[in-house]
XYZ file of C-alpha atoms in Angstrom:
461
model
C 243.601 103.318 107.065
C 239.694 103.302 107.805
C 239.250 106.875 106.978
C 241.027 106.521 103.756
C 239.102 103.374 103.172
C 235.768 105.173 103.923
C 236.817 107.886 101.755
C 237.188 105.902 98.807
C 233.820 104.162 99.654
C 232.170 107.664 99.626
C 233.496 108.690 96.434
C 232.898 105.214 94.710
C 228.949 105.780 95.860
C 229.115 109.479 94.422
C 230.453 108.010 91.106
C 227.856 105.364 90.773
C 224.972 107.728 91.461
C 226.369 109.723 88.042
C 225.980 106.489 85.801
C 225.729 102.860 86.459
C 226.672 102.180 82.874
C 230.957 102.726 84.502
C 229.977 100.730 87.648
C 232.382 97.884 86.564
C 234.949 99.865 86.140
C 234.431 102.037 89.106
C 234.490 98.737 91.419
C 237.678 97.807 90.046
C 239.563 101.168 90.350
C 237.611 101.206 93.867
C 238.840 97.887 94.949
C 242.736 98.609 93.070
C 242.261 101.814 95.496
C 241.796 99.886 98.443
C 244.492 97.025 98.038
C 247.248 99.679 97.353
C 245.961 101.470 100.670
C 246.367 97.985 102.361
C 249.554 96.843 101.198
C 251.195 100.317 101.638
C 250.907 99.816 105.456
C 251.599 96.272 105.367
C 254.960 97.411 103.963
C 255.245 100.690 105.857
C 255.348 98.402 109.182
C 251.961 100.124 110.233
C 250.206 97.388 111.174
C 252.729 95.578 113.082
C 250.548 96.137 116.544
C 246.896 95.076 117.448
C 243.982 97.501 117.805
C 241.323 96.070 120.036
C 237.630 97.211 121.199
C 234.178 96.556 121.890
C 233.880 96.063 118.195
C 236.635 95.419 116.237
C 239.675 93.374 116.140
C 242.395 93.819 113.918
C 246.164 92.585 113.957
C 248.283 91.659 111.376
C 246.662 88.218 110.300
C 243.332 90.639 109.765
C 244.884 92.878 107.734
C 247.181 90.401 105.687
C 243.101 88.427 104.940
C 241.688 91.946 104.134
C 244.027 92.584 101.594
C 244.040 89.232 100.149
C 240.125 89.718 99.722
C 240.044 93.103 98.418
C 243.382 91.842 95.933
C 241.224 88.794 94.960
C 237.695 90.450 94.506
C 240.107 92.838 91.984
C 241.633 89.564 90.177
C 238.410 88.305 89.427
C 236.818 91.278 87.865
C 239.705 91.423 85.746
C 239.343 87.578 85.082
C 235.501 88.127 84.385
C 235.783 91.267 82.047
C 235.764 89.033 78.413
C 232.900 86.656 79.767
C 230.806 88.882 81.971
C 231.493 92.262 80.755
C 231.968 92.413 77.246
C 229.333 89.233 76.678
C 226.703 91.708 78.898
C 226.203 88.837 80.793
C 223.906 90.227 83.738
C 227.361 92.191 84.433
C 225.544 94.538 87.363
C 224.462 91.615 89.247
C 227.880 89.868 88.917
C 229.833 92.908 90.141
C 226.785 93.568 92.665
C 227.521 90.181 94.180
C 231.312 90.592 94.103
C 231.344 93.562 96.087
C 228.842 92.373 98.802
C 230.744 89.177 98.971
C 233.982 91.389 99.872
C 232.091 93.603 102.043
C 230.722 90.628 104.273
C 234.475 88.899 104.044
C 236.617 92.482 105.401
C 234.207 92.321 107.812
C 234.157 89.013 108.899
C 237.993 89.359 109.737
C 237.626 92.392 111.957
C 234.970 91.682 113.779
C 235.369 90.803 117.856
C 231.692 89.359 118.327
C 232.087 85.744 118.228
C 227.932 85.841 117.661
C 228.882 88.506 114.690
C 231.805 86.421 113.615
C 229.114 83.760 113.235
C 226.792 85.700 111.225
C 228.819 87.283 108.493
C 231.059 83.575 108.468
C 227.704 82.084 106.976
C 226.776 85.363 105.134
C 229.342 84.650 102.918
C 227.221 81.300 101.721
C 224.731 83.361 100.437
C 226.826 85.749 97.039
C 228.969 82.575 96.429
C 226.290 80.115 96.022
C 224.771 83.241 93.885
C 227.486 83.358 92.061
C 227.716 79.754 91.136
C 224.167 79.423 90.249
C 224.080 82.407 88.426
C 227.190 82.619 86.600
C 228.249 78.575 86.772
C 228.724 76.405 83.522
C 226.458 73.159 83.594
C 223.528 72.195 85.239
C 225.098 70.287 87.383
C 225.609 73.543 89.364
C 222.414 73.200 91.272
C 224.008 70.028 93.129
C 227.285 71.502 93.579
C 225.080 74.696 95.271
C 223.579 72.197 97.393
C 226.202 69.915 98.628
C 228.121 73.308 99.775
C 225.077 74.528 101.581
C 224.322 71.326 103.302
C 227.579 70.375 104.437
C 228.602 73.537 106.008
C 225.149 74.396 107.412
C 224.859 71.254 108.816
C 227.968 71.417 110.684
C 226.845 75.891 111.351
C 224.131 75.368 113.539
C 225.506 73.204 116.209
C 227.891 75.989 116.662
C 225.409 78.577 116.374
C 223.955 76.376 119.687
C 227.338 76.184 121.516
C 228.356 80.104 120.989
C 224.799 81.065 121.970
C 224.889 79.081 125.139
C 228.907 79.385 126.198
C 227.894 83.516 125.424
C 225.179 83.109 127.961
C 225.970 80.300 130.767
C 229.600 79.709 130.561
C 231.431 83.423 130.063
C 228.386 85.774 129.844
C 229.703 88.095 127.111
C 229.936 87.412 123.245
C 233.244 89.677 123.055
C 236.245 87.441 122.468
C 238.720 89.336 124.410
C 236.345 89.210 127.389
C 236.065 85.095 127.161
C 240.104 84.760 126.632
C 240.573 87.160 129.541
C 237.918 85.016 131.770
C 239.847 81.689 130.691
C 243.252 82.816 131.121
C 242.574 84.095 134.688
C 240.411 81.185 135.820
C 243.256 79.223 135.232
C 241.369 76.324 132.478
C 238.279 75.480 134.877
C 236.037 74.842 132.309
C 238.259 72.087 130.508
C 235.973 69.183 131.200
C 233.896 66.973 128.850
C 231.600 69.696 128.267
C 233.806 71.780 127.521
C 235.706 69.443 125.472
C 232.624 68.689 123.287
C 231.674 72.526 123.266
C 235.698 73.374 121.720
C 234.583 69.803 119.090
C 231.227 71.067 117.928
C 233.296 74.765 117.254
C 236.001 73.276 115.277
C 233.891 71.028 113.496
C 232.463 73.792 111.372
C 235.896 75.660 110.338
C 236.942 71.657 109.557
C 234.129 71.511 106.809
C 234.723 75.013 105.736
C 238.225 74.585 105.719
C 237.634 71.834 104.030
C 239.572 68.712 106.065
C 239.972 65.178 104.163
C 236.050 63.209 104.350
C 234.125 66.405 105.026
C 235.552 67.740 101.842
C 233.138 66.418 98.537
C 231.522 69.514 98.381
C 234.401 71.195 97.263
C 235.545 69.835 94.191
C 232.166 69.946 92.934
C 232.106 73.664 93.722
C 234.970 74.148 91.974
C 234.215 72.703 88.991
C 230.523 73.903 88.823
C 231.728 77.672 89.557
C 232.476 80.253 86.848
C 236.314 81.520 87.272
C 235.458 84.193 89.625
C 233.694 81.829 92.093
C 236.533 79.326 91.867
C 238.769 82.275 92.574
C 237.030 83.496 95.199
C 236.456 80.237 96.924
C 240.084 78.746 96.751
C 241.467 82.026 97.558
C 239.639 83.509 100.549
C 236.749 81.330 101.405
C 238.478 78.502 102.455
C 240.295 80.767 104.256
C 238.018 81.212 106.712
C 237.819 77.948 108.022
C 241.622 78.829 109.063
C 240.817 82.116 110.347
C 238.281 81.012 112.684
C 240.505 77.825 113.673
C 243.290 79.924 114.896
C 241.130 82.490 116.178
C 238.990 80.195 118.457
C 242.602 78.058 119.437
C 243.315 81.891 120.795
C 240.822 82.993 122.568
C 239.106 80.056 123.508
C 242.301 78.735 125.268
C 241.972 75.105 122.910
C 244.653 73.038 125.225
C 246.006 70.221 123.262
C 244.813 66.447 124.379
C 244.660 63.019 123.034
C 241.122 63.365 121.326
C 242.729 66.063 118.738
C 245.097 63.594 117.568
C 242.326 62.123 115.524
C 242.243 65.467 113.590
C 245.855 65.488 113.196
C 245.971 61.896 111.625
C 242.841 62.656 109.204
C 245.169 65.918 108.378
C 247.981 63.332 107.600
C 246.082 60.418 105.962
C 243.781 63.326 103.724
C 246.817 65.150 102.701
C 248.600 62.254 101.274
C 245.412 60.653 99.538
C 244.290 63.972 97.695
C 247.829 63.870 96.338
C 247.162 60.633 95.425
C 243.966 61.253 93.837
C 245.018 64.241 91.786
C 246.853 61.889 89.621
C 243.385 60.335 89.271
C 241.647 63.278 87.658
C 240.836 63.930 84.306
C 238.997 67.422 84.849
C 242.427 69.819 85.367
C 240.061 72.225 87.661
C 239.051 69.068 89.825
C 242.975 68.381 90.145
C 243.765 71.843 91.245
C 240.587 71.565 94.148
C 242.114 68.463 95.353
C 245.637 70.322 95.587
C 244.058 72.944 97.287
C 242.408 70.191 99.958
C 246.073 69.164 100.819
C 247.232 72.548 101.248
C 244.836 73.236 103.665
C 245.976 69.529 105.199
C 249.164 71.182 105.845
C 248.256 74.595 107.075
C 245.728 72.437 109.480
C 249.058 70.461 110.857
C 250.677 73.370 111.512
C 247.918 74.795 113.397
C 247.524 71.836 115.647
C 251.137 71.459 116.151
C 250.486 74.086 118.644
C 253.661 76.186 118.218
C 255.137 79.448 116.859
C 256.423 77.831 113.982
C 253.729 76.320 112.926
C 251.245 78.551 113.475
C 253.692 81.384 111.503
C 253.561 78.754 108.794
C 249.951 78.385 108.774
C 249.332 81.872 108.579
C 251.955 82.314 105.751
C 250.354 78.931 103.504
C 247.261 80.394 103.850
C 248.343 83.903 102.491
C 250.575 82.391 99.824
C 247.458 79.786 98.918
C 245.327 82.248 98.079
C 247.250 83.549 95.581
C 248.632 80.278 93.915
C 245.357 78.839 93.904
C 243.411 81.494 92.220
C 246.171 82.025 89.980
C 245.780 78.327 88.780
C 241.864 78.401 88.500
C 241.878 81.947 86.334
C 244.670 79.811 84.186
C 242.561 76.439 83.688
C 239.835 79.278 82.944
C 242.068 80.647 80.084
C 242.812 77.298 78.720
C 239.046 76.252 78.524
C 238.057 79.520 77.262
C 240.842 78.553 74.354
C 240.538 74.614 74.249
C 236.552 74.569 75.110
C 237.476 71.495 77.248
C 238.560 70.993 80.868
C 240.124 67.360 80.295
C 244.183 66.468 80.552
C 243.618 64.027 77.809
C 242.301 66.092 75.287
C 244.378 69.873 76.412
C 247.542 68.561 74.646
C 250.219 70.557 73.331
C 249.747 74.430 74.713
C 253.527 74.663 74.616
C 253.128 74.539 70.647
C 250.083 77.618 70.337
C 250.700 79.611 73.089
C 254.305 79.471 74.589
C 253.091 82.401 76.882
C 250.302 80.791 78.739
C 252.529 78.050 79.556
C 254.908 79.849 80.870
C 252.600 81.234 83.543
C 251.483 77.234 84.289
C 255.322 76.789 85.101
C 255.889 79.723 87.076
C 252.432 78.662 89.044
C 252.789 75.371 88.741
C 256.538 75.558 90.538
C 254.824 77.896 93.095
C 252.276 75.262 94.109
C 255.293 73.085 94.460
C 256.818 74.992 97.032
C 259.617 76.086 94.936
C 262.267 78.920 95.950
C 261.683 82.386 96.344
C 257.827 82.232 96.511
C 255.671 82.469 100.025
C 255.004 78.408 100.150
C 258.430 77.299 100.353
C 258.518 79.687 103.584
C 255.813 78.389 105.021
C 256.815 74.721 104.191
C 260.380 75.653 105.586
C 258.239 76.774 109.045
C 255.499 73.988 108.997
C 257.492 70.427 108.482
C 259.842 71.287 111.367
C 257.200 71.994 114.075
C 254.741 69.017 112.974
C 258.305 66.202 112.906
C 259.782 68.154 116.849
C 255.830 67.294 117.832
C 256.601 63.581 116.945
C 259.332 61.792 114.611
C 256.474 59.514 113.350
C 254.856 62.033 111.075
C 258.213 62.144 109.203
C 257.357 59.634 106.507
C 253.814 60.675 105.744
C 255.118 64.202 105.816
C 257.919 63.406 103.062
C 255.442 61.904 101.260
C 253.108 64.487 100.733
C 255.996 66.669 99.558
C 256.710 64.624 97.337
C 253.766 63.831 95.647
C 253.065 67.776 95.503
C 256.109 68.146 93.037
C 254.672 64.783 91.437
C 251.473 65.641 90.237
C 252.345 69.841 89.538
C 254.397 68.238 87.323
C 251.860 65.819 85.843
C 249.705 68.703 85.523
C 252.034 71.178 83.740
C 253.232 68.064 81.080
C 249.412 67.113 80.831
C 248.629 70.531 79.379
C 251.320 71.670 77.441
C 253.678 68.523 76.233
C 252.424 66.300 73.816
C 250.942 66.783 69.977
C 247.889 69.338 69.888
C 244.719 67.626 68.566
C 243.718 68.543 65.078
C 240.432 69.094 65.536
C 241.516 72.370 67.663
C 242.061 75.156 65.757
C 244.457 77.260 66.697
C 243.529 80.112 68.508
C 245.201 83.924 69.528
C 247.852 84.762 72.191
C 246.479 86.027 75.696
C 244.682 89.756 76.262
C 246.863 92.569 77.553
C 244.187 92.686 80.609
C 244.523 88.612 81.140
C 248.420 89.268 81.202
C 247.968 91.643 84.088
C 245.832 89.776 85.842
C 248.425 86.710 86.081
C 251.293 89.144 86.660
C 249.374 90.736 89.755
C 249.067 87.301 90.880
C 252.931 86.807 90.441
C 254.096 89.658 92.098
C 252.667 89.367 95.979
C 253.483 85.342 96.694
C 257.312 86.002 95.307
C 258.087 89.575 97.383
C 255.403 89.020 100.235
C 258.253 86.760 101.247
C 260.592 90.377 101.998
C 257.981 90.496 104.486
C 257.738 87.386 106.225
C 259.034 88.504 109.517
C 255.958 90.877 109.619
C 253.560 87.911 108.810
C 254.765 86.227 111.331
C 254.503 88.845 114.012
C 250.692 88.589 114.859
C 251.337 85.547 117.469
């Protein structure tokens, strides 16, 4: 797969050397390239080992978050093409910043340098806040850039000080497989307060970036700031690595359950019911879909923590079938403001009457977010609630409850949009763009038949 991979790389350079005028369209048959490479041996049963060395790590969880990037990165030049493209909106730097933010992210999963790991993890910051700034909708952008870069640097460098000095003092090697080796065969002899504070400062960081409940304001205002490509991008993969490095460092780092983490199990519990609370508070329909997103990753967190091969086969599986809900749902409220010129519930009244066909992509993704049958996050629901409720019978009721209240307020959102009398002073507008179409159908297709491959997902642990 990497020599087909560099391969297309090679030829994509070649091609942009001829003209830079077809460098948009290059990166998308580029990146189309790619993903079909990807899930071709995702479905071929390729990548059902692990392939380890002094550089790289890759097993199935790297290659399912590859493909999700590179499938992403594709969505939202396809999403972008009417407002960057065609409106010769600085369209180089757009698709400039795209690829280098996929670049750093395919990386990022396959590195095995916890000190590289660190590096490209924050790299990321960097074309996303880019992005947002460059590309976002109000000035209000500028304090949305800043709360993301302050809460998750904030939270960075204390880790940056705990991997430097366990690399150094504690294990005396950067390379992951070399620290779970020296842990597994020294039988836990580090677990003591320092090393419980060292595995708290770690997780802290993936917490904000994941994000959990009262570490999670700069999100929404990310979200809402962001042009449809960020908000893609962010909601689909970025969050994602907050998960990624959980899971990784509960691996190799040897994270043994105690009392202490039950604190981050009850904020799981607590957030995840009140940001499905607080959706039914919003009035901006992007803001309601960031919140959603916040108890996703609520739930995924849960199953994480639940420390067992159900849940973590669940986590893996919400946070595959997230990413393409979520972005589905942002490049939608995209469509609708592109069509209504306004973000709010109140005033977005009656799409069911203009265009029958958008709504019926809200239902389908709508029912999705829902955990309805056959898609990806009914599987991973299925997996999670199980292994949090065996782990203890009281998380039953707050569990229910954020069920619940995730059919509740899809629901609200779906009605909000498209029941109701359309305001006069909207004109009606056309149907959807071939290329829009597409975009929403490619979203479709991998979070309903991903779920043929489920047993594979689930085969990295």
């Amino acid at each position: 797969m990497s020599k087909v991979l560099s391969l297309i790389m090679l030829s994509l350079s070649l091609l942009l050397l001829y003209s830079f005028d077809l460098f948009w369209y290059i990166s998308i048959w580029g990146l189309s390239i790619s993903s079909l490479v990807c899930i071709l041996n995702i479905f071929s049963n390729q990548f059902s080992f692990s392939m380890y060395s002094g550089f790289v790590s890759i097993d199935v969880m790297s290659v399912l978050l590859v493909f999700l990037s590179l499938w992403i990165s594709l969505m939202m030049l396809m999403a972008s093409q009417f407002s960057v493209k065609i409106s010769n909106n600085y369209s180089f730097g757009f698709c400039f910043m795209i690829l280098i933010l996929n670049l750093i992210l395919v990386n990022t999963f396959c590195v095995s340098s916890v000190i590289m790991f660190y590096f490209l993890f924050e790299a990321s910051l960097v074309p996303t806040l880019m992005i947002i700034l460059g590309w976002g909708y109000q000035p209000e952008r500028l304090q949305a850039g800043m709360y993301m870069m302050i809460y998750t640097i904030t939270a960075s460098l204390p880790l940056l000080l705990c991997l430097l000095l366990g690399g150094n003092s504690m294990f005396g090697s950067y390379n992951v497989f070399m620290i779970f080796l020296m842990l597994k065969y020294n039988g836990f002899l580090y677990f003591s307060y320092t090393w419980l504070l060292f595995m708290l400062v770690v997780l802290l960081a993936f917490l904000i970036k994941l994000p959990m409940f009262f570490v999670h304001l700069w999100l929404p205002k990310a979200h809402v700031e962001a042009p449809v490509a960020g908000s893609m991008m962010l909601a689909a993969v970025l969050l994602k690595l907050g998960g990624y490095g959980i899971i990784r460092m509960y691996q190799y780092y040897s994270i043994k359950v105690i009392d202490l983490f039950l604190l981050v199990v009850f904020l799981s519990l607590w957030g995840g019911f009140l940001t499905s609370v607080i959706c039914f508070y919003q009035v901006d329909f992007k803001s309601l879909i960031a919140y959603s997103s916040i108890g996703h990753m609520a739930l995924m967190l849960l199953g994480v923590f639940s420390n067992t091969s159900w849940g973590w086969s669940g986590a893996m599986l919400m946070m595959i079938s997230h990413g393409f809900c979520s972005s589905a749902l942002f490049s939608l409220a995209n469509f609708t403001y592109e069509k209504s010129f306004t973000r709010s519930l109140f005033i977005s009244k009656g799409l069911l009457i203009i265009i029958p066909f958008l709504s019926l992509w809200w239902f389908l993704f709508c029912v999705i977010n829902m955990a309805a049958p056959p898609s990806l996050n009914l599987v991973s629901e299925l997996m999670i609630y199980p292994a949090v409720i065996f782990s203890s019978s009281y998380y039953i009721f707050p569990l229910l409850c954020m069920s619940f209240l995730a059919a509740v307020y899809n629901m609200y959102l779906y009605s909000s949009i498209n029941h109701g009398g359309n305001p006069k002073f909207i004109k009606s507008f056309s149907n959807l763009k071939d290329l829009n179409i597409l975009m929403l159908f490619l979203h479709w297709v991998p979070v309903n038949f991903l779920v043929m491959k489920s047993e594979l997902i689930t085969s990295w642990l």
